[in-house]
PDB file of C-alpha atoms in Angstrom:
ATOM      1  CA  MET A1207      14.514 -10.674  21.311  1.00  0.00           C
ATOM      2  CA  ASN A1208      12.325  -8.225  20.904  1.00  0.00           C
ATOM      3  CA  GLN A1209       9.457  -7.628  18.326  1.00  0.00           C
ATOM      4  CA  ALA A1210       9.568  -4.097  16.510  1.00  0.00           C
ATOM      5  CA  PRO A1211       6.691  -2.167  17.724  1.00  0.00           C
ATOM      6  CA  LEU A1212       3.018  -2.353  16.336  1.00  0.00           C
ATOM      7  CA  VAL A1213       0.928   0.213  14.488  1.00  0.00           C
ATOM      8  CA  TYR A1214      -2.978  -0.059  13.927  1.00  0.00           C
ATOM      9  CA  ILE A1215      -4.111   1.639  10.964  1.00  0.00           C
ATOM     10  CA  THR A1216      -7.979   2.355   9.576  1.00  0.00           C
ATOM     11  CA  GLY A1217      -8.484   3.119   5.946  1.00  0.00           C
ATOM     12  CA  ALA A1218      -5.220   1.603   4.937  1.00  0.00           C
ATOM     13  CA  SER A1219      -5.871   0.785   1.324  1.00  0.00           C
ATOM     14  CA  SER A1220      -5.490   4.345  -0.185  1.00  0.00           C
ATOM     15  CA  GLY A1221      -4.416   7.758   0.471  1.00  0.00           C
ATOM     16  CA  LEU A1222      -3.503   9.043   4.523  1.00  0.00           C
ATOM     17  CA  GLY A1223      -3.482   5.911   5.511  1.00  0.00           C
ATOM     18  CA  GLN A1224      -1.652   4.020   2.914  1.00  0.00           C
ATOM     19  CA  ALA A1225       0.952   7.116   3.521  1.00  0.00           C
ATOM     20  CA  MET A1226       1.036   6.255   6.965  1.00  0.00           C
ATOM     21  CA  ALA A1227       2.032   2.496   7.201  1.00  0.00           C
ATOM     22  CA  LEU A1228       4.127   3.491   4.558  1.00  0.00           C
ATOM     23  CA  GLU A1229       5.660   5.867   6.525  1.00  0.00           C
ATOM     24  CA  PHE A1230       6.085   3.580   9.557  1.00  0.00           C
ATOM     25  CA  TYR A1231       6.779   0.451   7.964  1.00  0.00           C
ATOM     26  CA  ARG A1232      10.051   2.471   6.969  1.00  0.00           C
ATOM     27  CA  GLN A1233      10.719   3.676   9.920  1.00  0.00           C
ATOM     28  CA  GLY A1234      11.252  -0.304  10.851  1.00  0.00           C
ATOM     29  CA  TRP A1235       7.404  -0.411  13.069  1.00  0.00           C
ATOM     30  CA  ARG A1236       5.358  -3.647  12.227  1.00  0.00           C
ATOM     31  CA  LEU A1237       2.148  -3.110   9.955  1.00  0.00           C
ATOM     32  CA  ALA A1238      -1.675  -3.943  10.738  1.00  0.00           C
ATOM     33  CA  LEU A1239      -3.625  -2.905   7.973  1.00  0.00           C
ATOM     34  CA  VAL A1240      -7.618  -2.150   8.155  1.00  0.00           C
ATOM     35  CA  ALA A1241      -9.549  -2.413   5.293  1.00  0.00           C
ATOM     36  CA  ARG A1242     -12.476  -3.508   2.783  1.00  0.00           C
ATOM     37  CA  ARG A1243     -10.475  -4.696   0.481  1.00  0.00           C
ATOM     38  CA  THR A1244      -8.551  -7.306   1.969  1.00  0.00           C
ATOM     39  CA  GLU A1245      -7.009  -8.409  -1.634  1.00  0.00           C
ATOM     40  CA  GLU A1246      -6.374  -5.060  -3.075  1.00  0.00           C
ATOM     41  CA  MET A1247      -4.712  -4.351   0.706  1.00  0.00           C
ATOM     42  CA  ALA A1248      -2.746  -7.177   1.065  1.00  0.00           C
ATOM     43  CA  ARG A1249      -1.613  -6.984  -3.235  1.00  0.00           C
ATOM     44  CA  TRP A1250      -0.699  -2.746  -1.872  1.00  0.00           C
ATOM     45  CA  ALA A1251       2.194  -4.517   0.022  1.00  0.00           C
ATOM     46  CA  GLN A1252       3.377  -7.297  -1.553  1.00  0.00           C
ATOM     47  CA  GLU A1253       3.973  -5.211  -4.738  1.00  0.00           C
ATOM     48  CA  GLN A1254       5.747  -3.191  -2.200  1.00  0.00           C
ATOM     49  CA  GLY A1255       7.603  -5.561  -1.386  1.00  0.00           C
ATOM     50  CA  LEU A1256       6.698  -5.276   2.721  1.00  0.00           C
ATOM     51  CA  GLU A1257       7.748  -8.162   4.503  1.00  0.00           C
ATOM     52  CA  ALA A1258       5.610 -10.701   5.412  1.00  0.00           C
ATOM     53  CA  ALA A1259       6.522 -11.347   9.289  1.00  0.00           C
ATOM     54  CA  ARG A1260       5.928  -7.543   9.536  1.00  0.00           C
ATOM     55  CA  TRP A1261       1.860  -6.706   8.660  1.00  0.00           C
ATOM     56  CA  ARG A1262      -1.651  -8.164   8.250  1.00  0.00           C
ATOM     57  CA  VAL A1263      -4.731  -7.354   6.816  1.00  0.00           C
ATOM     58  CA  TYR A1264      -7.168  -7.542   8.406  1.00  0.00           C
ATOM     59  CA  GLY A1265     -10.491  -7.455   7.152  1.00  0.00           C
ATOM     60  CA  ALA A1266     -13.532  -4.986   8.671  1.00  0.00           C
ATOM     61  CA  ASP A1267     -15.880  -1.868   7.369  1.00  0.00           C
ATOM     62  CA  VAL A1268     -15.264   0.754  10.713  1.00  0.00           C
ATOM     63  CA  SER A1269     -19.304   2.277  10.353  1.00  0.00           C
ATOM     64  CA  GLN A1270     -19.971  -1.303  11.466  1.00  0.00           C
ATOM     65  CA  VAL A1271     -19.552  -1.216  15.241  1.00  0.00           C
ATOM     66  CA  GLU A1272     -18.881  -5.336  15.756  1.00  0.00           C
ATOM     67  CA  SER A1273     -16.604  -4.861  12.339  1.00  0.00           C
ATOM     68  CA  ILE A1274     -14.533  -2.959  13.564  1.00  0.00           C
ATOM     69  CA  VAL A1275     -14.289  -3.825  17.064  1.00  0.00           C
ATOM     70  CA  GLU A1276     -14.004  -7.652  16.435  1.00  0.00           C
ATOM     71  CA  ALA A1277     -11.083  -6.585  13.550  1.00  0.00           C
ATOM     72  CA  GLY A1278      -8.453  -5.126  16.946  1.00  0.00           C
ATOM     73  CA  ARG A1279      -9.635  -8.334  18.945  1.00  0.00           C
ATOM     74  CA  ARG A1280      -8.283 -10.052  16.292  1.00  0.00           C
ATOM     75  CA  CYS A1281      -5.162  -7.560  15.906  1.00  0.00           C
ATOM     76  CA  ILE A1282      -4.488  -8.078  19.965  1.00  0.00           C
ATOM     77  CA  ALA A1283      -4.432 -11.854  19.757  1.00  0.00           C
ATOM     78  CA  GLU A1284      -2.417 -11.773  16.961  1.00  0.00           C
ATOM     79  CA  GLN A1285      -0.724  -9.610  16.529  1.00  0.00           C
ATOM     80  CA  GLY A1286      -0.180  -8.131  20.221  1.00  0.00           C
ATOM     81  CA  LEU A1287      -0.998  -5.277  21.396  1.00  0.00           C
ATOM     82  CA  PRO A1288      -0.253  -2.092  19.226  1.00  0.00           C
ATOM     83  CA  ASP A1289       1.937   0.494  20.527  1.00  0.00           C
ATOM     84  CA  VAL A1290       0.223   3.656  18.108  1.00  0.00           C
ATOM     85  CA  VAL A1291      -3.474   2.991  16.982  1.00  0.00           C
ATOM     86  CA  ILE A1292      -4.080   5.428  14.038  1.00  0.00           C
ATOM     87  CA  ALA A1293      -7.376   5.926  13.799  1.00  0.00           C
ATOM     88  CA  ASN A1294      -7.916   7.273   9.856  1.00  0.00           C
ATOM     89  CA  ALA A1295     -11.185   5.894   7.942  1.00  0.00           C
ATOM     90  CA  GLY A1296     -13.226   8.467   6.937  1.00  0.00           C
ATOM     91  CA  ILE A1297     -15.880  10.058   4.271  1.00  0.00           C
ATOM     92  CA  SER A1298     -15.737  12.732   3.155  1.00  0.00           C
ATOM     93  CA  VAL A1299     -19.268  14.247   0.996  1.00  0.00           C
ATOM     94  CA  GLY A1300     -21.510  17.507   0.628  1.00  0.00           C
ATOM     95  CA  MET A1301     -24.916  17.556   1.897  1.00  0.00           C
ATOM     96  CA  ASP A1302     -27.402  20.210   1.539  1.00  0.00           C
ATOM     97  CA  SER A1303     -29.601  19.246   4.808  1.00  0.00           C
ATOM     98  CA  ALA A1304     -33.152  20.768   2.620  1.00  0.00           C
ATOM     99  CA  ILE A1305     -33.366  17.609   0.736  1.00  0.00           C
ATOM    100  CA  TYR A1306     -34.166  14.828   2.846  1.00  0.00           C
ATOM    101  CA  GLU A1307     -31.760  11.747   0.880  1.00  0.00           C
ATOM    102  CA  ASP A1308     -28.568  13.927   2.022  1.00  0.00           C
ATOM    103  CA  LEU A1309     -29.665  13.198   5.829  1.00  0.00           C
ATOM    104  CA  ALA A1310     -29.728   9.252   4.899  1.00  0.00           C
ATOM    105  CA  VAL A1311     -25.392  10.950   3.596  1.00  0.00           C
ATOM    106  CA  MET A1312     -25.547  12.476   6.935  1.00  0.00           C
ATOM    107  CA  GLN A1313     -26.316   9.145   9.994  1.00  0.00           C
ATOM    108  CA  ARG A1314     -23.709   6.870   7.332  1.00  0.00           C
ATOM    109  CA  LEU A1315     -20.934   9.941   7.518  1.00  0.00           C
ATOM    110  CA  TYR A1316     -21.234   9.897  11.919  1.00  0.00           C
ATOM    111  CA  ALA A1317     -21.549   6.360  11.371  1.00  0.00           C
ATOM    112  CA  THR A1318     -17.669   5.664   9.822  1.00  0.00           C
ATOM    113  CA  ASN A1319     -16.521   9.108  11.400  1.00  0.00           C
ATOM    114  CA  ASN A1320     -17.180   9.675  14.722  1.00  0.00           C
ATOM    115  CA  ILE A1321     -19.046   5.851  16.337  1.00  0.00           C
ATOM    116  CA  GLY A1322     -16.817   3.781  14.364  1.00  0.00           C
ATOM    117  CA  LEU A1323     -13.388   6.418  15.416  1.00  0.00           C
ATOM    118  CA  ALA A1324     -14.894   5.207  18.582  1.00  0.00           C
ATOM    119  CA  ALA A1325     -15.128   1.251  18.082  1.00  0.00           C
ATOM    120  CA  THR A1326     -11.756   2.006  16.659  1.00  0.00           C
ATOM    121  CA  PHE A1327     -10.615   2.693  20.170  1.00  0.00           C
ATOM    122  CA  HIS A1328     -12.390   0.672  21.841  1.00  0.00           C
ATOM    123  CA  PRO A1329     -10.183  -2.961  21.677  1.00  0.00           C
ATOM    124  CA  PHE A1330      -7.047  -1.274  22.852  1.00  0.00           C
ATOM    125  CA  ILE A1331      -7.924   1.251  25.926  1.00  0.00           C
ATOM    126  CA  ALA A1332      -8.280  -0.846  28.319  1.00  0.00           C
ATOM    127  CA  PRO A1333      -5.199  -3.092  27.539  1.00  0.00           C
ATOM    128  CA  MET A1334      -3.140   0.247  26.696  1.00  0.00           C
ATOM    129  CA  ASN A1335      -4.200   1.431  30.485  1.00  0.00           C
ATOM    130  CA  ALA A1336      -3.211  -1.553  32.158  1.00  0.00           C
ATOM    131  CA  ARG A1337      -0.349  -2.044  30.599  1.00  0.00           C
ATOM    132  CA  ARG A1338       0.540   1.762  31.365  1.00  0.00           C
ATOM    133  CA  SER A1339       1.643   3.266  27.437  1.00  0.00           C
ATOM    134  CA  GLY A1340       0.125   3.544  24.276  1.00  0.00           C
ATOM    135  CA  SER A1341      -0.573   5.769  21.593  1.00  0.00           C
ATOM    136  CA  LEU A1342      -4.399   6.533  20.242  1.00  0.00           C
ATOM    137  CA  VAL A1343      -4.116   8.376  17.094  1.00  0.00           C
ATOM    138  CA  GLY A1344      -7.452  10.317  15.873  1.00  0.00           C
ATOM    139  CA  ILE A1345      -7.487  11.925  12.749  1.00  0.00           C
ATOM    140  CA  ALA A1346      -9.269  15.215  11.907  1.00  0.00           C
ATOM    141  CA  SER A1347      -8.926  18.201   9.428  1.00  0.00           C
ATOM    142  CA  VAL A1348      -8.097  21.732   9.532  1.00  0.00           C
ATOM    143  CA  ALA A1349     -12.520  21.472   8.415  1.00  0.00           C
ATOM    144  CA  GLY A1350     -13.607  20.821  11.763  1.00  0.00           C
ATOM    145  CA  ILE A1351     -12.163  24.404  12.708  1.00  0.00           C
ATOM    146  CA  ARG A1352     -15.052  26.226  11.110  1.00  0.00           C
ATOM    147  CA  GLY A1353     -18.363  25.641   8.936  1.00  0.00           C
ATOM    148  CA  LEU A1354     -18.254  25.321   5.330  1.00  0.00           C
ATOM    149  CA  PRO A1355     -20.800  25.869   2.906  1.00  0.00           C
ATOM    150  CA  GLY A1356     -21.698  23.133   1.647  1.00  0.00           C
ATOM    151  CA  HIS A1357     -20.033  20.284   3.848  1.00  0.00           C
ATOM    152  CA  ALA A1358     -22.397  20.104   7.191  1.00  0.00           C
ATOM    153  CA  ALA A1359     -21.661  16.860   7.953  1.00  0.00           C
ATOM    154  CA  TYR A1360     -17.886  17.273   7.127  1.00  0.00           C
ATOM    155  CA  CYS A1361     -16.957  19.701   9.396  1.00  0.00           C
ATOM    156  CA  SER A1362     -18.710  19.369  12.307  1.00  0.00           C
ATOM    157  CA  SER A1363     -18.000  15.932  11.824  1.00  0.00           C
ATOM    158  CA  LYS A1364     -14.405  16.215  12.055  1.00  0.00           C
ATOM    159  CA  ALA A1365     -15.434  19.192  15.156  1.00  0.00           C
ATOM    160  CA  ALA A1366     -16.846  16.345  16.619  1.00  0.00           C
ATOM    161  CA  VAL A1367     -13.220  13.837  16.338  1.00  0.00           C
ATOM    162  CA  ILE A1368     -11.178  16.819  18.164  1.00  0.00           C
ATOM    163  CA  SER A1369     -13.546  16.915  20.478  1.00  0.00           C
ATOM    164  CA  TYR A1370     -13.784  13.354  21.428  1.00  0.00           C
ATOM    165  CA  CYS A1371     -10.007  13.040  21.635  1.00  0.00           C
ATOM    166  CA  GLU A1372      -9.388  15.535  24.323  1.00  0.00           C
ATOM    167  CA  SER A1373     -12.087  14.322  26.762  1.00  0.00           C
ATOM    168  CA  LEU A1374     -10.470  10.978  25.455  1.00  0.00           C
ATOM    169  CA  ARG A1375      -7.104  12.214  26.334  1.00  0.00           C
ATOM    170  CA  GLY A1376      -8.667  13.410  30.242  1.00  0.00           C
ATOM    171  CA  GLU A1377      -9.544  10.142  31.122  1.00  0.00           C
ATOM    172  CA  CYS A1378      -6.459   8.133  29.444  1.00  0.00           C
ATOM    173  CA  ARG A1379      -4.115  10.686  30.870  1.00  0.00           C
ATOM    174  CA  PRO A1380      -3.765   8.839  34.093  1.00  0.00           C
ATOM    175  CA  PHE A1381      -2.662   5.469  32.974  1.00  0.00           C
ATOM    176  CA  GLY A1382      -0.152   7.052  30.498  1.00  0.00           C
ATOM    177  CA  VAL A1383      -1.484   6.197  27.350  1.00  0.00           C
ATOM    178  CA  ARG A1384      -1.700   9.166  24.814  1.00  0.00           C
ATOM    179  CA  VAL A1385      -4.447  10.541  22.668  1.00  0.00           C
ATOM    180  CA  SER A1386      -3.377  12.717  20.102  1.00  0.00           C
ATOM    181  CA  THR A1387      -4.863  14.238  17.209  1.00  0.00           C
ATOM    182  CA  ILE A1388      -3.562  15.524  13.702  1.00  0.00           C
ATOM    183  CA  ALA A1389      -6.239  17.479  11.800  1.00  0.00           C
ATOM    184  CA  PRO A1390      -4.426  18.008   8.203  1.00  0.00           C
ATOM    185  CA  GLY A1391      -5.093  20.861   6.151  1.00  0.00           C
ATOM    186  CA  TYR A1392      -5.192  19.821   2.511  1.00  0.00           C
ATOM    187  CA  ILE A1393      -3.006  16.585   1.206  1.00  0.00           C
ATOM    188  CA  ASP A1394      -3.362  15.468  -2.673  1.00  0.00           C
ATOM    189  CA  THR A1395      -5.224  11.947  -1.918  1.00  0.00           C
ATOM    190  CA  PRO A1396      -7.916  10.937  -4.057  1.00  0.00           C
ATOM    191  CA  LEU A1397     -10.850  12.627  -1.554  1.00  0.00           C
ATOM    192  CA  THR A1398      -9.435  15.998  -2.263  1.00  0.00           C
ATOM    193  CA  ARG A1399      -8.716  15.980  -5.984  1.00  0.00           C
ATOM    194  CA  ARG A1400     -12.441  16.371  -6.451  1.00  0.00           C
ATOM    195  CA  ASN A1401     -12.499  19.729  -5.083  1.00  0.00           C
ATOM    196  CA  ARG A1402     -13.465  22.253  -6.927  1.00  0.00           C
ATOM    197  CA  TYR A1403     -12.371  25.177  -5.398  1.00  0.00           C
ATOM    198  CA  HIS A1404      -9.296  26.996  -4.182  1.00  0.00           C
ATOM    199  CA  MET A1405      -6.673  24.113  -2.040  1.00  0.00           C
ATOM    200  CA  PRO A1406      -4.254  26.226  -0.502  1.00  0.00           C
ATOM    201  CA  PHE A1407      -0.962  25.103   1.075  1.00  0.00           C
ATOM    202  CA  LEU A1408      -1.383  21.525  -1.076  1.00  0.00           C
ATOM    203  CA  MET A1409       0.463  18.306   0.497  1.00  0.00           C
ATOM    204  CA  SER A1410       1.690  15.183  -0.404  1.00  0.00           C
ATOM    205  CA  ALA A1411       0.411  12.391   0.701  1.00  0.00           C
ATOM    206  CA  GLU A1412       3.771  11.277   1.716  1.00  0.00           C
ATOM    207  CA  SER A1413       4.971  14.600   3.467  1.00  0.00           C
ATOM    208  CA  PHE A1414       1.676  14.177   5.522  1.00  0.00           C
ATOM    209  CA  ALA A1415       3.375  11.417   6.892  1.00  0.00           C
ATOM    210  CA  SER A1416       6.637  11.999   7.595  1.00  0.00           C
ATOM    211  CA  ALA A1417       5.692  14.653   9.618  1.00  0.00           C
ATOM    212  CA  ALA A1418       2.211  12.738  11.081  1.00  0.00           C
ATOM    213  CA  PHE A1419       4.855  10.301  12.037  1.00  0.00           C
ATOM    214  CA  ARG A1420       7.351  12.754  13.712  1.00  0.00           C
ATOM    215  CA  SER A1421       4.319  14.312  15.333  1.00  0.00           C
ATOM    216  CA  ILE A1422       2.602  10.818  16.750  1.00  0.00           C
ATOM    217  CA  GLN A1423       6.167  10.373  18.540  1.00  0.00           C
ATOM    218  CA  ALA A1424       7.028  12.955  19.555  1.00  0.00           C
ATOM    219  CA  GLY A1425       3.359  12.367  22.411  1.00  0.00           C
ATOM    220  CA  HIS A1426       2.155  15.796  20.130  1.00  0.00           C
ATOM    221  CA  ARG A1427      -1.538  16.478  21.899  1.00  0.00           C
ATOM    222  CA  PHE A1428      -3.022  18.328  19.064  1.00  0.00           C
ATOM    223  CA  ARG A1429      -1.199  18.967  15.407  1.00  0.00           C
ATOM    224  CA  VAL A1430      -2.538  20.512  12.303  1.00  0.00           C
ATOM    225  CA  ILE A1431      -0.300  19.828   9.477  1.00  0.00           C
ATOM    226  CA  PRO A1432       1.250  21.328   7.254  1.00  0.00           C
ATOM    227  CA  TRP A1433       2.356  23.935   9.348  1.00  0.00           C
ATOM    228  CA  GLN A1434       0.531  26.421   7.422  1.00  0.00           C
ATOM    229  CA  MET A1435      -2.276  25.682   7.960  1.00  0.00           C
ATOM    230  CA  GLY A1436      -1.750  25.024  11.409  1.00  0.00           C
ATOM    231  CA  MET A1437      -1.407  29.370  11.284  1.00  0.00           C
ATOM    232  CA  VAL A1438      -4.267  29.741   9.156  1.00  0.00           C
ATOM    233  CA  ALA A1439      -6.561  27.519  11.869  1.00  0.00           C
ATOM    234  CA  ARG A1440      -5.591  29.680  14.563  1.00  0.00           C
ATOM    235  CA  VAL A1441      -6.651  33.174  12.560  1.00  0.00           C
ATOM    236  CA  LEU A1442     -10.378  31.094  11.895  1.00  0.00           C
ATOM    237  CA  ARG A1443     -10.844  29.872  15.544  1.00  0.00           C
ATOM    238  CA  VAL A1444     -11.202  33.889  16.508  1.00  0.00           C
ATOM    239  CA  LEU A1445     -11.786  35.762  12.868  1.00  0.00           C
ATOM    240  CA  PRO A1446     -16.080  37.477  13.765  1.00  0.00           C
ATOM    241  CA  ASP A1447     -18.773  35.383  13.031  1.00  0.00           C
ATOM    242  CA  ALA A1448     -19.570  38.486  10.397  1.00  0.00           C
ATOM    243  CA  LEU A1449     -16.205  38.657   8.398  1.00  0.00           C
ATOM    244  CA  TYR A1450     -16.405  34.696   8.321  1.00  0.00           C
ATOM    245  CA  ASP A1451     -19.460  35.275   6.485  1.00  0.00           C
ATOM    246  CA  ARG A1452     -18.215  37.537   3.885  1.00  0.00           C
ATOM    247  CA  LEU A1453     -14.842  35.985   3.050  1.00  0.00           C
ATOM    248  CA  LEU A1454     -17.040  32.402   2.495  1.00  0.00           C
ATOM    249  CA  ALA A1455     -19.373  34.221  -0.440  1.00  0.00           C
ATOM    250  CA  GLY A1456     -19.855  32.368  -3.304  1.00  0.00           C
ATOM    251  CA  ARG A1457     -16.990  29.881  -2.510  1.00  0.00           C
ATOM    252  CA  PRO A1458     -18.637  26.534  -4.308  1.00  0.00           C
ATOM    253  CA  ARG A1459     -19.644  23.912  -2.459  1.00  0.00           C
ATOM    254  CA  LYS A1460     -18.162  20.454  -2.211  1.00  0.00           C
ATOM    255  CA  HIS A1461     -19.819  17.710  -4.434  1.00  0.00           C
ATOM    256  CA  ARG A1462     -23.062  15.759  -2.324  1.00  0.00           C
ATOM    257  CA  GLU A1463     -23.326  12.567  -3.506  1.00  0.00           C
ATOM    258  CA  GLY A1464     -23.639  11.469  -6.752  1.00  0.00           C
ATOM    259  CA  GLU A1465     -22.431  14.669  -8.488  1.00  0.00           C
TER     260      GLU A1465
END
């Protein structure tokens, strides 16, 4: 008898990762959940009543290359090669490049959002190519479309996620492996609740997870969720710089670390 398909999700202990884990489980998938706080992750799975045979937790720090690569290798050894890998783990914090200490914040953010994403995919690329099937999914953000004041590190990191996944898609396509980029708009999670600016088209994490599942199954190359923010993203791409700068004038900046 064939086993249920397997999804591997980083950053699964809260927010989007947790919501996607629950959506995939409800759709009949097995789960490989990656989190730093493994006990909390296991407790959540038990509280949700998830069938023990259908999930496993791997402890890893995505910002540490050896840690996240080893988690991927353990998943392959213990549960088999996943059908879908979702590099979801990420951090978001404001920064000010005029403040020396914030350069370290930017360094740490890139280590998680960019190097960590590539390291998440690394253990699975060669075996998926050999199998000639699988999906690698990078979670970007509409913040990667244009830069926002006070948000330089996060915006640039998510722009890099978009370009990286586009490059990887070209590399994997000859082998039948899909690479998808999902760019969330404003989703109601602990990460966004501290924002001090208006968040148009705010979406629940559960609704996002459902839309993301459908998008991954459909093999979309690039998808903004919710769709309304996708329309906004199209406009932002072509908006003249002078007009864009005027629209952002006076916009509150993202909280810096410790604020």
